[in-house]
Short mmCIF file of C-alpha atoms in Angstrom, two decimals:
data_model
loop_
_atom_site.label_atom_id
_atom_site.label_comp_id
_atom_site.label_asym_id
_atom_site.label_seq_id
_atom_site.Cartn_x
_atom_site.Cartn_y
_atom_site.Cartn_z
CA MET A 10 71.30 -24.67 93.70
CA ASN A 11 73.34 -23.09 96.62
CA ARG A 12 73.69 -24.93 99.97
CA GLU A 13 74.58 -21.62 102.13
CA GLU A 14 71.52 -19.73 100.75
CA ASN A 15 69.03 -22.93 101.45
CA ILE A 16 70.62 -23.24 105.00
CA LYS A 17 69.61 -19.60 105.69
CA GLN A 18 66.03 -20.73 104.63
CA ILE A 19 66.04 -23.22 107.74
CA GLN A 20 67.41 -20.67 110.20
CA ASP A 21 63.98 -18.99 110.99
CA SER A 22 62.85 -21.63 113.18
CA SER A 23 59.04 -19.95 112.96
CA LYS A 24 58.23 -20.58 109.58
CA VAL A 25 56.05 -23.27 108.98
CA TRP A 26 56.77 -25.51 105.72
CA ASP A 27 53.73 -27.48 104.15
CA ILE A 28 55.99 -30.39 103.58
CA ALA A 29 59.05 -31.40 105.00
CA VAL A 30 60.80 -34.46 103.28
CA ILE A 31 63.27 -37.07 104.75
CA GLY A 32 65.42 -38.42 102.13
CA GLY A 33 67.15 -37.20 98.75
CA GLY A 34 66.82 -40.35 96.57
CA SER A 35 64.29 -40.61 93.90
CA SER A 36 61.20 -41.05 96.20
CA GLY A 37 62.11 -37.98 98.25
CA LEU A 38 62.69 -35.78 95.07
CA GLY A 39 59.68 -37.19 93.49
CA VAL A 40 57.58 -35.88 96.44
CA ALA A 41 59.37 -32.23 96.58
CA LEU A 42 58.82 -32.08 92.68
CA ASP A 43 55.14 -32.74 92.97
CA ALA A 44 54.50 -30.46 95.99
CA ILE A 45 56.23 -27.48 94.50
CA SER A 46 54.45 -27.71 91.12
CA ARG A 47 50.99 -27.38 93.24
CA GLY A 48 52.61 -24.24 94.83
CA MET A 49 53.33 -25.62 98.28
CA SER A 50 56.55 -24.52 100.39
CA VAL A 51 58.67 -27.55 100.52
CA VAL A 52 62.17 -28.19 102.41
CA LEU A 53 64.13 -31.81 101.58
CA LEU A 54 66.76 -33.16 103.74
CA GLU A 55 69.08 -35.75 102.66
CA LYS A 56 71.54 -37.16 105.31
CA ALA A 57 74.36 -37.74 102.49
CA ASP A 58 74.37 -36.94 98.99
CA PHE A 59 71.60 -36.98 96.73
CA ALA A 60 70.76 -40.54 95.26
CA LYS A 61 73.90 -41.81 97.44
CA GLY A 62 71.92 -44.74 98.04
CA THR A 63 69.94 -47.17 95.88
CA SER A 64 68.82 -44.32 93.63
CA SER A 65 72.32 -43.86 91.83
CA ARG A 66 72.64 -47.84 91.70
CA SER A 67 70.16 -48.87 89.17
CA THR A 68 70.16 -50.89 86.06
CA LYS A 69 70.05 -47.66 84.25
CA LEU A 70 66.49 -48.28 82.76
CA VAL A 71 63.24 -46.25 82.48
CA HIS A 72 61.19 -49.28 81.82
CA GLY A 73 57.59 -50.33 81.91
CA GLY A 74 58.70 -53.76 83.15
CA VAL A 75 58.54 -56.52 80.81
CA ARG A 76 58.90 -58.98 83.86
CA TYR A 77 56.13 -57.62 86.04
CA LEU A 78 53.80 -57.83 82.75
CA ALA A 79 54.81 -61.48 82.87
CA GLN A 80 53.64 -62.04 86.47
CA GLY A 81 50.67 -60.40 85.75
CA ASP A 82 51.12 -56.87 87.35
CA VAL A 83 49.27 -55.07 84.58
CA MET A 84 48.54 -51.90 86.25
CA LEU A 85 52.13 -51.38 87.69
CA VAL A 86 53.14 -51.91 84.00
CA LEU A 87 50.65 -49.40 82.51
CA GLU A 88 51.50 -46.95 85.03
CA ALA A 89 55.17 -47.11 84.46
CA LEU A 90 54.92 -47.07 80.65
CA LYS A 91 52.78 -43.78 80.99
CA GLU A 92 55.52 -42.30 83.35
CA ARG A 93 58.47 -43.63 81.04
CA GLY A 94 56.93 -41.74 77.83
CA LYS A 95 56.65 -38.50 79.86
CA LEU A 96 60.13 -38.61 81.36
CA LEU A 97 61.44 -39.05 78.19
CA LYS A 98 59.69 -35.98 76.81
CA ASN A 99 60.45 -34.00 79.93
CA ALA A 100 64.51 -34.85 80.36
CA PRO A 101 65.42 -35.69 76.67
CA HIS A 102 69.20 -34.94 77.50
CA LEU A 103 68.95 -37.81 80.53
CA ALA A 104 66.68 -40.29 79.41
CA HIS A 105 66.27 -41.65 75.62
CA ASP A 106 64.94 -44.75 73.80
CA GLN A 107 67.09 -48.16 73.75
CA PRO A 108 66.46 -50.87 71.96
CA PHE A 109 66.86 -54.51 73.33
CA ILE A 110 67.20 -57.78 71.81
CA ILE A 111 66.21 -61.11 73.29
CA PRO A 112 68.20 -63.86 71.49
CA ILE A 113 65.74 -66.60 70.46
CA TYR A 114 66.90 -70.20 70.37
CA THR A 115 63.56 -72.02 70.41
CA TRP A 116 60.22 -71.69 68.56
CA PHE A 117 58.32 -71.58 71.56
CA ASP A 118 60.44 -68.55 72.84
CA ARG A 119 59.64 -66.72 69.64
CA ILE A 120 56.16 -67.01 69.83
CA GLN A 121 56.00 -66.41 73.68
CA TYR A 122 58.11 -63.32 73.51
CA SER A 123 56.85 -61.92 70.25
CA VAL A 124 53.18 -62.03 71.51
CA GLY A 125 54.11 -60.62 74.95
CA LEU A 126 56.27 -57.73 73.91
CA LYS A 127 53.48 -57.00 71.06
CA LEU A 128 51.03 -56.66 74.16
CA TYR A 129 53.77 -54.45 75.84
CA ASP A 130 53.77 -51.83 72.66
CA TRP A 131 49.96 -51.70 72.84
CA MET A 132 49.91 -50.58 76.66
CA SER A 133 52.55 -47.96 75.73
CA GLY A 134 50.09 -46.26 73.51
CA ARG A 135 50.98 -42.94 72.19
CA LEU A 136 53.79 -42.83 74.27
CA SER A 137 55.44 -45.83 72.43
CA LEU A 138 59.18 -45.60 71.76
CA GLY A 139 58.82 -47.94 68.74
CA LYS A 140 57.39 -51.51 67.84
CA SER A 141 58.75 -54.96 68.63
CA THR A 142 59.67 -56.97 65.85
CA PHE A 143 61.26 -60.46 64.92
CA ILE A 144 64.67 -60.34 63.41
CA SER A 145 66.58 -62.84 61.23
CA LYS A 146 69.71 -64.80 62.83
CA LYS A 147 71.59 -62.71 60.52
CA GLU A 148 70.25 -59.40 61.41
CA THR A 149 70.63 -60.37 65.35
CA ILE A 150 74.63 -61.20 64.81
CA LYS A 151 74.92 -57.84 62.65
CA ARG A 152 73.59 -56.13 65.94
CA LEU A 153 75.03 -58.20 68.46
CA PRO A 154 78.14 -59.58 67.08
CA ALA A 155 79.05 -61.22 70.34
CA VAL A 156 76.18 -63.08 70.82
CA LEU A 157 76.06 -66.87 71.14
CA GLN A 158 75.43 -68.32 67.83
CA LYS A 159 75.30 -71.98 68.10
CA GLY A 160 71.25 -72.62 68.06
CA LEU A 161 70.61 -69.22 67.29
CA MET A 162 67.44 -68.80 65.28
CA GLY A 163 66.93 -65.07 65.58
CA GLY A 164 65.97 -62.44 68.11
CA VAL A 165 62.97 -60.25 68.98
CA VAL A 166 63.78 -56.43 69.25
CA TYR A 167 61.91 -54.14 71.59
CA HIS A 168 62.22 -50.41 72.82
CA ASP A 169 62.49 -49.26 76.19
CA GLY A 170 64.12 -46.19 78.29
CA GLN A 171 67.63 -45.75 79.22
CA PHE A 172 68.73 -42.86 81.58
CA ASP A 173 71.56 -41.71 84.08
CA ASP A 174 69.87 -42.22 87.53
CA ALA A 175 72.32 -39.91 89.63
CA ARG A 176 72.07 -37.03 86.95
CA LEU A 177 68.32 -37.22 86.86
CA ALA A 178 67.98 -37.18 90.92
CA LEU A 179 70.33 -34.08 90.80
CA ASP A 180 68.43 -32.61 88.08
CA ILE A 181 64.97 -33.09 89.90
CA ALA A 182 66.52 -31.36 93.03
CA GLN A 183 67.62 -28.38 90.98
CA THR A 184 64.20 -28.39 89.20
CA ALA A 185 62.54 -28.46 92.60
CA ASP A 186 65.14 -25.74 94.18
CA GLU A 187 64.42 -23.08 91.09
CA ALA A 188 61.00 -23.38 91.72
CA GLY A 189 61.12 -22.63 95.23
CA ALA A 190 61.87 -25.43 97.50
CA CYS A 191 64.85 -25.69 100.16
CA ILE A 192 67.08 -28.50 99.15
CA LEU A 193 69.56 -29.98 101.31
CA ASN A 194 72.13 -32.70 101.35
CA TYR A 195 74.39 -33.56 104.51
CA THR A 196 71.58 -32.56 106.77
CA LYS A 197 70.87 -35.52 109.12
CA VAL A 198 67.32 -35.73 111.07
CA ASN A 199 67.88 -36.48 114.64
CA ASN A 200 64.32 -36.31 115.76
CA LEU A 201 60.57 -35.90 115.37
CA GLU A 202 59.31 -33.08 116.90
CA LYS A 203 55.40 -33.87 118.44
CA ASP A 204 52.81 -31.62 119.99
CA SER A 205 51.05 -32.63 123.30
CA SER A 206 48.70 -34.89 121.56
CA GLY A 207 51.44 -37.08 119.64
CA LYS A 208 50.97 -35.41 116.22
CA ILE A 209 54.19 -34.57 114.20
CA THR A 210 54.75 -31.13 114.00
CA GLY A 211 58.33 -30.75 112.51
CA LEU A 212 61.83 -32.05 112.94
CA LYS A 213 65.25 -31.55 114.66
CA ILE A 214 67.79 -31.67 112.44
CA GLN A 215 71.66 -30.95 112.06
CA ASP A 216 73.96 -29.81 109.38
CA LEU A 217 76.68 -32.63 109.05
CA LEU A 218 79.03 -29.94 107.72
CA THR A 219 78.90 -27.22 110.38
CA ARG A 220 77.43 -29.50 113.22
CA LYS A 221 74.94 -26.73 113.69
CA LYS A 222 71.44 -27.83 114.83
CA HIS A 223 68.19 -26.51 113.71
CA ILE A 224 64.39 -27.22 114.24
CA ILE A 225 61.79 -27.25 111.38
CA GLN A 226 58.23 -26.67 111.64
CA ALA A 227 56.39 -28.65 109.03
CA LYS A 228 52.30 -29.43 108.53
CA MET A 229 53.32 -32.74 106.96
CA VAL A 230 56.48 -34.95 107.42
CA VAL A 231 57.46 -37.43 104.59
CA ASN A 232 59.39 -40.56 105.27
CA ALA A 233 60.84 -41.28 101.83
CA THR A 234 64.13 -43.00 103.02
CA GLY A 235 64.01 -46.07 101.00
CA VAL A 236 65.47 -48.93 102.49
CA PHE A 237 65.90 -46.82 105.86
CA ALA A 238 62.52 -46.03 106.19
CA ASP A 239 62.19 -48.28 109.14
CA LYS A 240 64.54 -46.25 110.89
CA ILE A 241 62.35 -43.17 111.08
CA LEU A 242 59.16 -45.43 111.76
CA GLN A 243 60.90 -46.51 114.98
CA MET A 244 62.02 -42.99 115.57
CA ASP A 245 58.16 -42.08 115.63
CA ASN A 246 57.15 -45.40 117.68
CA PRO A 247 59.79 -47.73 118.86
CA GLU A 248 57.25 -50.39 118.95
CA ALA A 249 56.71 -50.04 114.94
CA PRO A 250 56.97 -53.33 113.04
CA LYS A 251 59.84 -53.49 110.35
CA MET A 252 58.45 -52.73 107.33
CA ILE A 253 61.00 -52.96 104.64
CA GLN A 254 63.25 -55.87 103.44
CA PRO A 255 66.20 -54.98 101.84
CA SER A 256 67.06 -57.10 98.48
CA GLN A 257 70.38 -56.52 96.96
CA GLY A 258 70.82 -56.13 93.20
CA ILE A 259 74.84 -55.71 91.88
CA HIS A 260 75.95 -54.72 88.37
CA LEU A 261 79.17 -55.36 86.80
CA VAL A 262 80.75 -53.12 84.20
CA MET A 263 82.93 -54.14 81.30
CA ASP A 264 84.13 -52.94 78.29
CA LEU A 265 81.51 -52.64 75.31
CA ASP A 266 83.14 -54.99 73.23
CA PHE A 267 81.79 -58.13 75.23
CA LEU A 268 78.57 -57.15 73.37
CA GLY A 269 79.24 -55.19 70.50
CA GLY A 270 76.75 -52.74 68.74
CA SER A 271 74.82 -49.90 70.69
CA ASP A 272 71.84 -52.52 71.14
CA ALA A 273 71.05 -53.98 74.97
CA LEU A 274 71.06 -57.61 75.23
CA MET A 275 68.07 -58.95 77.39
CA ILE A 276 68.49 -62.68 78.95
CA PRO A 277 64.69 -63.54 79.94
CA LYS A 278 65.65 -66.60 81.85
CA THR A 279 68.32 -66.76 84.64
CA ARG A 280 68.79 -69.25 87.53
CA ASP A 281 67.10 -67.26 90.05
CA GLY A 282 63.93 -66.43 88.13
CA ARG A 283 65.06 -62.95 86.98
CA VAL A 284 66.00 -61.16 83.91
CA LEU A 285 69.65 -60.21 83.03
CA PHE A 286 70.38 -57.06 81.45
CA ALA A 287 73.54 -56.26 79.41
CA VAL A 288 73.30 -52.50 78.51
CA PRO A 289 75.46 -50.01 76.71
CA TRP A 290 76.07 -47.02 79.29
CA HIS A 291 78.47 -44.19 79.00
CA GLY A 292 80.71 -46.22 76.59
CA LYS A 293 80.92 -49.45 78.57
CA LEU A 294 78.60 -52.36 79.07
CA VAL A 295 76.68 -52.67 82.31
CA VAL A 296 75.41 -56.13 83.32
CA GLY A 297 72.97 -57.12 86.13
CA THR A 298 71.30 -57.71 87.96
CA THR A 299 70.72 -60.09 91.21
CA ASP A 300 68.34 -60.62 93.92
CA THR A 301 69.79 -61.51 97.02
CA LEU A 302 68.17 -60.86 100.71
CA ARG A 303 70.00 -58.81 102.83
CA GLU A 304 69.06 -58.49 106.73
CA LYS A 305 70.25 -54.89 107.31
CA PRO A 306 70.32 -51.86 104.98
CA LYS A 307 73.60 -50.22 104.27
CA LEU A 308 74.43 -46.83 102.96
CA GLU A 309 77.33 -48.36 100.89
CA PRO A 310 76.60 -52.13 100.29
CA GLU A 311 79.31 -54.64 98.86
CA ALA A 312 78.76 -57.05 95.86
CA LEU A 313 78.93 -60.96 97.35
CA GLN A 314 81.19 -63.01 95.79
CA LYS A 315 78.12 -65.30 94.87
CA GLU A 316 76.55 -62.70 92.93
CA ILE A 317 79.45 -61.78 90.93
CA ASP A 318 79.91 -65.50 89.91
CA PHE A 319 76.20 -65.49 88.97
CA VAL A 320 76.47 -62.45 86.64
CA LEU A 321 79.64 -63.69 85.19
CA GLU A 322 78.02 -67.30 84.57
CA THR A 323 74.70 -66.23 83.11
CA ALA A 324 76.42 -63.57 80.81
CA GLY A 325 78.83 -65.83 79.77
CA GLY A 326 76.29 -68.43 78.50
CA TYR A 327 75.04 -65.89 75.98
CA LEU A 328 78.22 -64.39 74.70
CA THR A 329 80.86 -65.79 72.25
CA ARG A 330 83.81 -64.50 74.75
CA LYS A 331 82.72 -65.47 78.31
CA PRO A 332 83.54 -62.25 80.77
CA THR A 333 85.86 -63.10 83.68
CA ARG A 334 86.82 -61.28 86.90
CA ALA A 335 89.49 -59.81 85.51
CA ASP A 336 87.58 -57.85 82.81
CA ILE A 337 85.48 -56.14 85.60
CA LYS A 338 86.28 -52.40 85.60
CA ALA A 339 83.69 -51.75 88.66
CA VAL A 340 81.13 -53.64 90.54
CA PHE A 341 78.41 -51.88 92.18
CA ALA A 342 75.79 -52.97 94.51
CA GLY A 343 72.57 -51.38 95.43
CA LEU A 344 69.69 -52.21 97.95
CA ARG A 345 65.92 -52.30 96.67
CA PRO A 346 63.32 -51.10 99.77
CA LEU A 347 61.01 -54.05 99.40
CA ALA A 348 57.95 -54.72 101.41
CA ARG A 349 58.92 -57.29 104.13
CA PRO A 350 57.37 -60.85 103.00
CA GLN A 351 55.63 -63.33 105.14
CA GLU A 352 57.68 -65.61 107.55
CA GLY A 353 59.62 -68.14 105.49
CA SER A 354 59.31 -66.39 102.11
CA THR A 355 62.38 -65.53 100.31
CA LYS A 356 61.03 -65.04 96.51
CA THR A 357 61.60 -61.18 96.69
CA LYS A 358 61.17 -61.67 92.69
CA GLU A 359 57.44 -61.97 93.24
CA ILE A 360 57.04 -59.11 95.54
CA SER A 361 55.10 -56.33 93.43
CA ARG A 362 57.12 -53.04 93.00
CA SER A 363 54.20 -50.92 93.26
CA HIS A 364 54.66 -48.27 95.88
CA LYS A 365 52.65 -47.58 99.08
CA VAL A 366 51.78 -44.71 101.45
CA ILE A 367 51.15 -45.37 104.88
CA VAL A 368 50.04 -42.68 107.45
CA SER A 369 50.60 -43.45 111.17
CA GLU A 370 48.71 -42.22 114.13
CA SER A 371 51.44 -39.33 114.75
CA GLY A 372 50.54 -38.27 111.07
CA LEU A 373 54.03 -39.16 109.45
CA VAL A 374 53.66 -40.35 106.04
CA THR A 375 55.70 -43.10 104.55
CA LEU A 376 56.40 -43.70 101.24
CA THR A 377 57.60 -47.30 100.50
CA GLY A 378 58.55 -49.72 97.26
CA GLY A 379 58.14 -48.30 93.85
CA LYS A 380 60.61 -47.81 91.16
CA TRP A 381 62.65 -45.11 89.59
CA THR A 382 60.29 -44.98 86.35
CA THR A 383 57.24 -44.05 88.75
CA PHE A 384 59.23 -41.80 91.04
CA ARG A 385 56.90 -38.61 90.04
CA LYS A 386 53.33 -40.70 90.31
CA MET A 387 55.04 -42.09 93.56
CA GLY A 388 55.40 -38.23 94.58
CA GLU A 389 51.96 -37.06 93.49
CA ASP A 390 50.25 -39.90 95.54
CA THR A 391 51.87 -39.19 98.22
CA VAL A 392 51.29 -35.41 98.44
CA ASP A 393 47.63 -36.36 97.84
CA HIS A 394 47.85 -37.31 101.61
CA PHE A 395 47.93 -33.95 102.52
CA GLN A 396 44.51 -33.18 103.20
CA GLN A 397 44.13 -36.39 105.52
CA VAL A 398 47.03 -35.14 107.35
CA THR A 399 46.50 -31.63 107.65
CA GLY A 400 42.71 -31.14 106.75
CA GLU A 401 44.01 -28.52 104.13
CA LYS A 402 43.15 -29.41 100.43
CA PRO A 403 46.15 -29.18 98.18
CA GLY A 404 46.05 -27.58 94.62
CA ALA A 405 46.49 -29.64 91.62
CA SER A 406 49.46 -31.49 90.58
CA THR A 407 51.19 -30.23 87.60
CA SER A 408 54.35 -32.15 87.63
CA LEU A 409 53.24 -34.68 84.88
CA ASP A 410 54.24 -31.92 82.20
CA MET A 411 57.01 -30.22 84.12
CA LYS A 412 60.38 -29.75 82.51
CA ILE A 413 63.35 -31.25 84.30
CA HIS A 414 66.73 -28.54 84.97
CA GLY A 415 68.78 -29.00 81.86
CA TYR A 416 65.96 -29.50 79.36
CA SER A 417 66.75 -28.76 75.79
CA LYS A 418 65.82 -29.32 72.27
CA GLN A 419 69.38 -28.91 71.00
CA LEU A 420 71.61 -31.49 72.81
CA GLN A 421 75.32 -31.56 72.09
CA LYS A 422 76.96 -35.27 71.74
CA GLY A 423 78.94 -37.00 73.78
CA HIS A 424 78.95 -36.77 77.64
CA TRP A 425 77.83 -33.20 76.99
CA GLN A 426 74.38 -34.27 76.33
CA LEU A 427 73.92 -35.17 80.09
CA TYR A 428 74.26 -31.35 81.07
CA GLY A 429 71.52 -30.27 78.39
CA SER A 430 71.25 -26.54 78.78
CA ASP A 431 74.16 -26.25 81.22
CA ALA A 432 76.50 -27.60 78.76
CA LEU A 433 77.42 -24.04 77.32
CA ALA A 434 78.36 -22.76 80.52
CA ILE A 435 80.49 -25.28 81.34
CA GLN A 436 82.30 -25.19 78.27
CA ALA A 437 82.45 -21.21 78.89
CA LEU A 438 84.18 -21.64 82.20
CA ALA A 439 86.82 -23.80 80.30
CA LYS A 440 87.52 -21.15 77.88
CA GLU A 441 87.70 -18.40 80.47
CA GLU A 442 90.36 -20.51 82.12
CA PRO A 443 92.27 -22.84 80.14
CA LYS A 444 93.45 -25.21 82.85
CA LEU A 445 90.03 -26.13 83.32
CA ALA A 446 89.50 -27.76 79.80
CA GLU A 447 92.14 -30.34 80.81
CA LYS A 448 90.73 -33.78 81.31
CA LEU A 449 90.68 -35.33 84.58
CA HIS A 450 91.68 -38.75 83.13
CA PRO A 451 93.07 -39.79 79.90
CA ASP A 452 90.22 -42.32 79.27
CA PHE A 453 87.29 -40.32 79.93
CA PRO A 454 86.20 -37.06 78.18
CA ASN A 455 85.18 -35.30 81.50
CA ILE A 456 87.07 -31.65 82.13
CA ALA A 457 88.21 -29.81 85.30
CA ALA A 458 85.58 -27.06 84.56
CA GLU A 459 82.93 -29.92 85.33
CA VAL A 460 84.23 -30.21 88.90
CA ILE A 461 84.02 -26.50 89.18
CA TRP A 462 80.33 -26.41 88.15
CA ALA A 463 79.49 -29.05 90.18
CA VAL A 464 80.65 -27.33 93.34
CA ARG A 465 79.26 -24.22 92.63
CA ASN A 466 76.01 -24.98 91.04
CA GLU A 467 75.28 -28.82 91.89
CA MET A 468 75.94 -28.99 95.85
CA ALA A 469 78.93 -31.20 95.73
CA VAL A 470 81.27 -31.04 98.56
CA LYS A 471 83.03 -34.40 98.73
CA VAL A 472 85.17 -35.80 96.09
CA GLU A 473 83.03 -38.96 96.03
CA ASP A 474 79.94 -36.42 95.12
CA ILE A 475 81.82 -35.41 92.30
CA LEU A 476 83.41 -38.75 91.07
CA SER A 477 80.56 -41.26 91.68
CA ARG A 478 77.30 -39.02 90.96
CA ARG A 479 78.20 -35.95 89.38
CA ILE A 480 80.45 -37.53 86.85
CA ARG A 481 80.23 -41.41 86.68
CA ILE A 482 83.70 -42.41 86.76
CA LEU A 483 83.59 -44.75 90.11
CA ILE A 484 80.72 -47.02 88.68
CA LEU A 485 82.30 -47.08 85.18
CA ASP A 486 86.11 -48.02 85.96
CA ALA A 487 87.08 -47.65 89.86
CA GLN A 488 90.71 -47.88 89.34
CA ALA A 489 90.72 -44.90 87.12
CA ALA A 490 88.29 -43.01 89.55
CA ILE A 491 91.44 -43.62 92.18
CA GLU A 492 93.89 -42.21 89.84
CA THR A 493 91.23 -39.11 89.56
CA ALA A 494 90.54 -38.43 92.96
CA GLU A 495 93.80 -36.47 94.12
CA LYS A 496 93.01 -33.73 90.95
CA VAL A 497 89.39 -33.58 91.95
CA ALA A 498 90.20 -32.93 95.64
CA GLN A 499 92.74 -30.26 94.63
CA LEU A 500 90.29 -28.32 92.19
CA MET A 501 87.61 -28.48 95.03
CA ALA A 502 89.80 -27.14 97.70
CA ILE A 503 90.51 -23.84 96.00
CA GLU A 504 86.82 -23.58 95.11
CA LEU A 505 85.83 -24.48 98.52
CA HIS A 506 88.56 -22.62 100.46
CA LYS A 507 90.09 -26.09 101.84
CA ASP A 508 93.74 -26.88 103.13
CA GLN A 509 95.91 -29.77 102.24
CA VAL A 510 94.63 -31.44 105.42
CA TRP A 511 91.33 -31.72 103.93
CA ILE A 512 92.51 -32.87 100.64
CA SER A 513 94.27 -35.70 102.25
CA GLN A 514 91.60 -36.70 104.22
CA GLU A 515 89.33 -36.36 101.14
CA ILE A 516 91.30 -38.77 99.12
CA GLN A 517 91.44 -41.17 101.92
CA ASP A 518 87.73 -41.21 102.62
CA PHE A 519 87.23 -41.92 98.67
CA ASN A 520 89.70 -44.37 97.97
CA LYS A 521 88.16 -46.40 101.08
CA VAL A 522 84.69 -46.29 99.25
CA ALA A 523 86.52 -46.96 95.96
CA GLU A 524 88.10 -50.23 97.05
CA LYS A 525 84.34 -51.54 97.36
CA TYR A 526 83.87 -51.00 93.63
CA LEU A 527 87.02 -52.75 92.51
CA ILE A 528 87.72 -56.61 91.99
CA ARG A 529 91.18 -57.59 92.80
CA LYS A 530 92.52 -59.93 89.93
#
């Protein structure tokens, strides 16, 4: 995936693309993947880096949604369970089965969760990841050594999926790119092009790295910008009402020994009515999430003190050793693009996570809502509107069975698994040049060759691209990421032909972002 080569593709302003997608998160990438699976010409534009926003800040779960089932949203759960099963088959290097345990302290809870999760199993059908079952108190303690034992009766085990969100976004981008799509990061949409009748014909864009401007012609333009969808809607029509209500969710990252074992903990009842997860991920424990209304969307949202306290307090109620602020290695916040509720309503947990596709009078197609698990179906449903907008019937979607870049049946262990079929090529780089075999940080397995690979093949152009989304050190241990930034900047500078001024600026920019992931003792 070469940025310079892709920029050349948009320099021909006479070319008319079938679909131009605004947004390089899970929604936009799902649209690009489905469109390219139908043989359409696709250009995707992301103003920052792929999955820079919400799509790299999830709970790291590919799930049907146990909570949505409890709310009676059966169709969403059925759809998500099907997509979950397919994703685990199409991207085994990035998504896998994760057993969860709900600790049981009352007979009523045992009956309630045992029955509910049997229904969840049944709805999974042939794509089930494993049967739910009740386990004894002894077995629960063995599998969750740090769980609170007072009053514990046992636990209910069930299975869901886990994944690396930013890596999946990147691999979807590469899959689409390899199939012929033009995928670009750090490219901003400045305006919508329209004909004399007010119908959208394309986009005015700017390469944020070179500052050069381009015009793209497209038969259909898709607004897949998540929490920023209102900005594009108002670019189309300044009178357009706001559709998006940002809802913030935060996650705390701490050492794995707070939970112990390889099973995840699911806390089904919290003060705000949500469930809370404590999930083993890349050798750490990710605990979250919250549901806090925010008025304005931000590219780099920050956790509120009350959110941090809530997660610590809730998790502490189920663990023998209660975590404190001093135990937090990193905190990250993300914004959900929920449908704006009616006046006076603040219960975002009750808003359906189903996605919606809206077509404006100008022909602008906007995709809102949804969740990571259903990214592919969201894309398919969006591309299905091509005929409504253009009068041309698109080919049949084949994205359901598309293998994602990196797909391999022979996966290496440890962090190399995330690269799938690319792992051997990165290791070969390290063999060619021994310096590239050196670790980036003593506490993490990542080596210098991964930085070179990310610049050459994964469109990484900033230190933050590497440390936040290509390798995940920033959200696993923010202080370790700060300590690694200079080494990463120097490696990138050689590859990108940059000078010492660039290195200093990149380190400064990265540290400014990383500060938001730190909790000062």
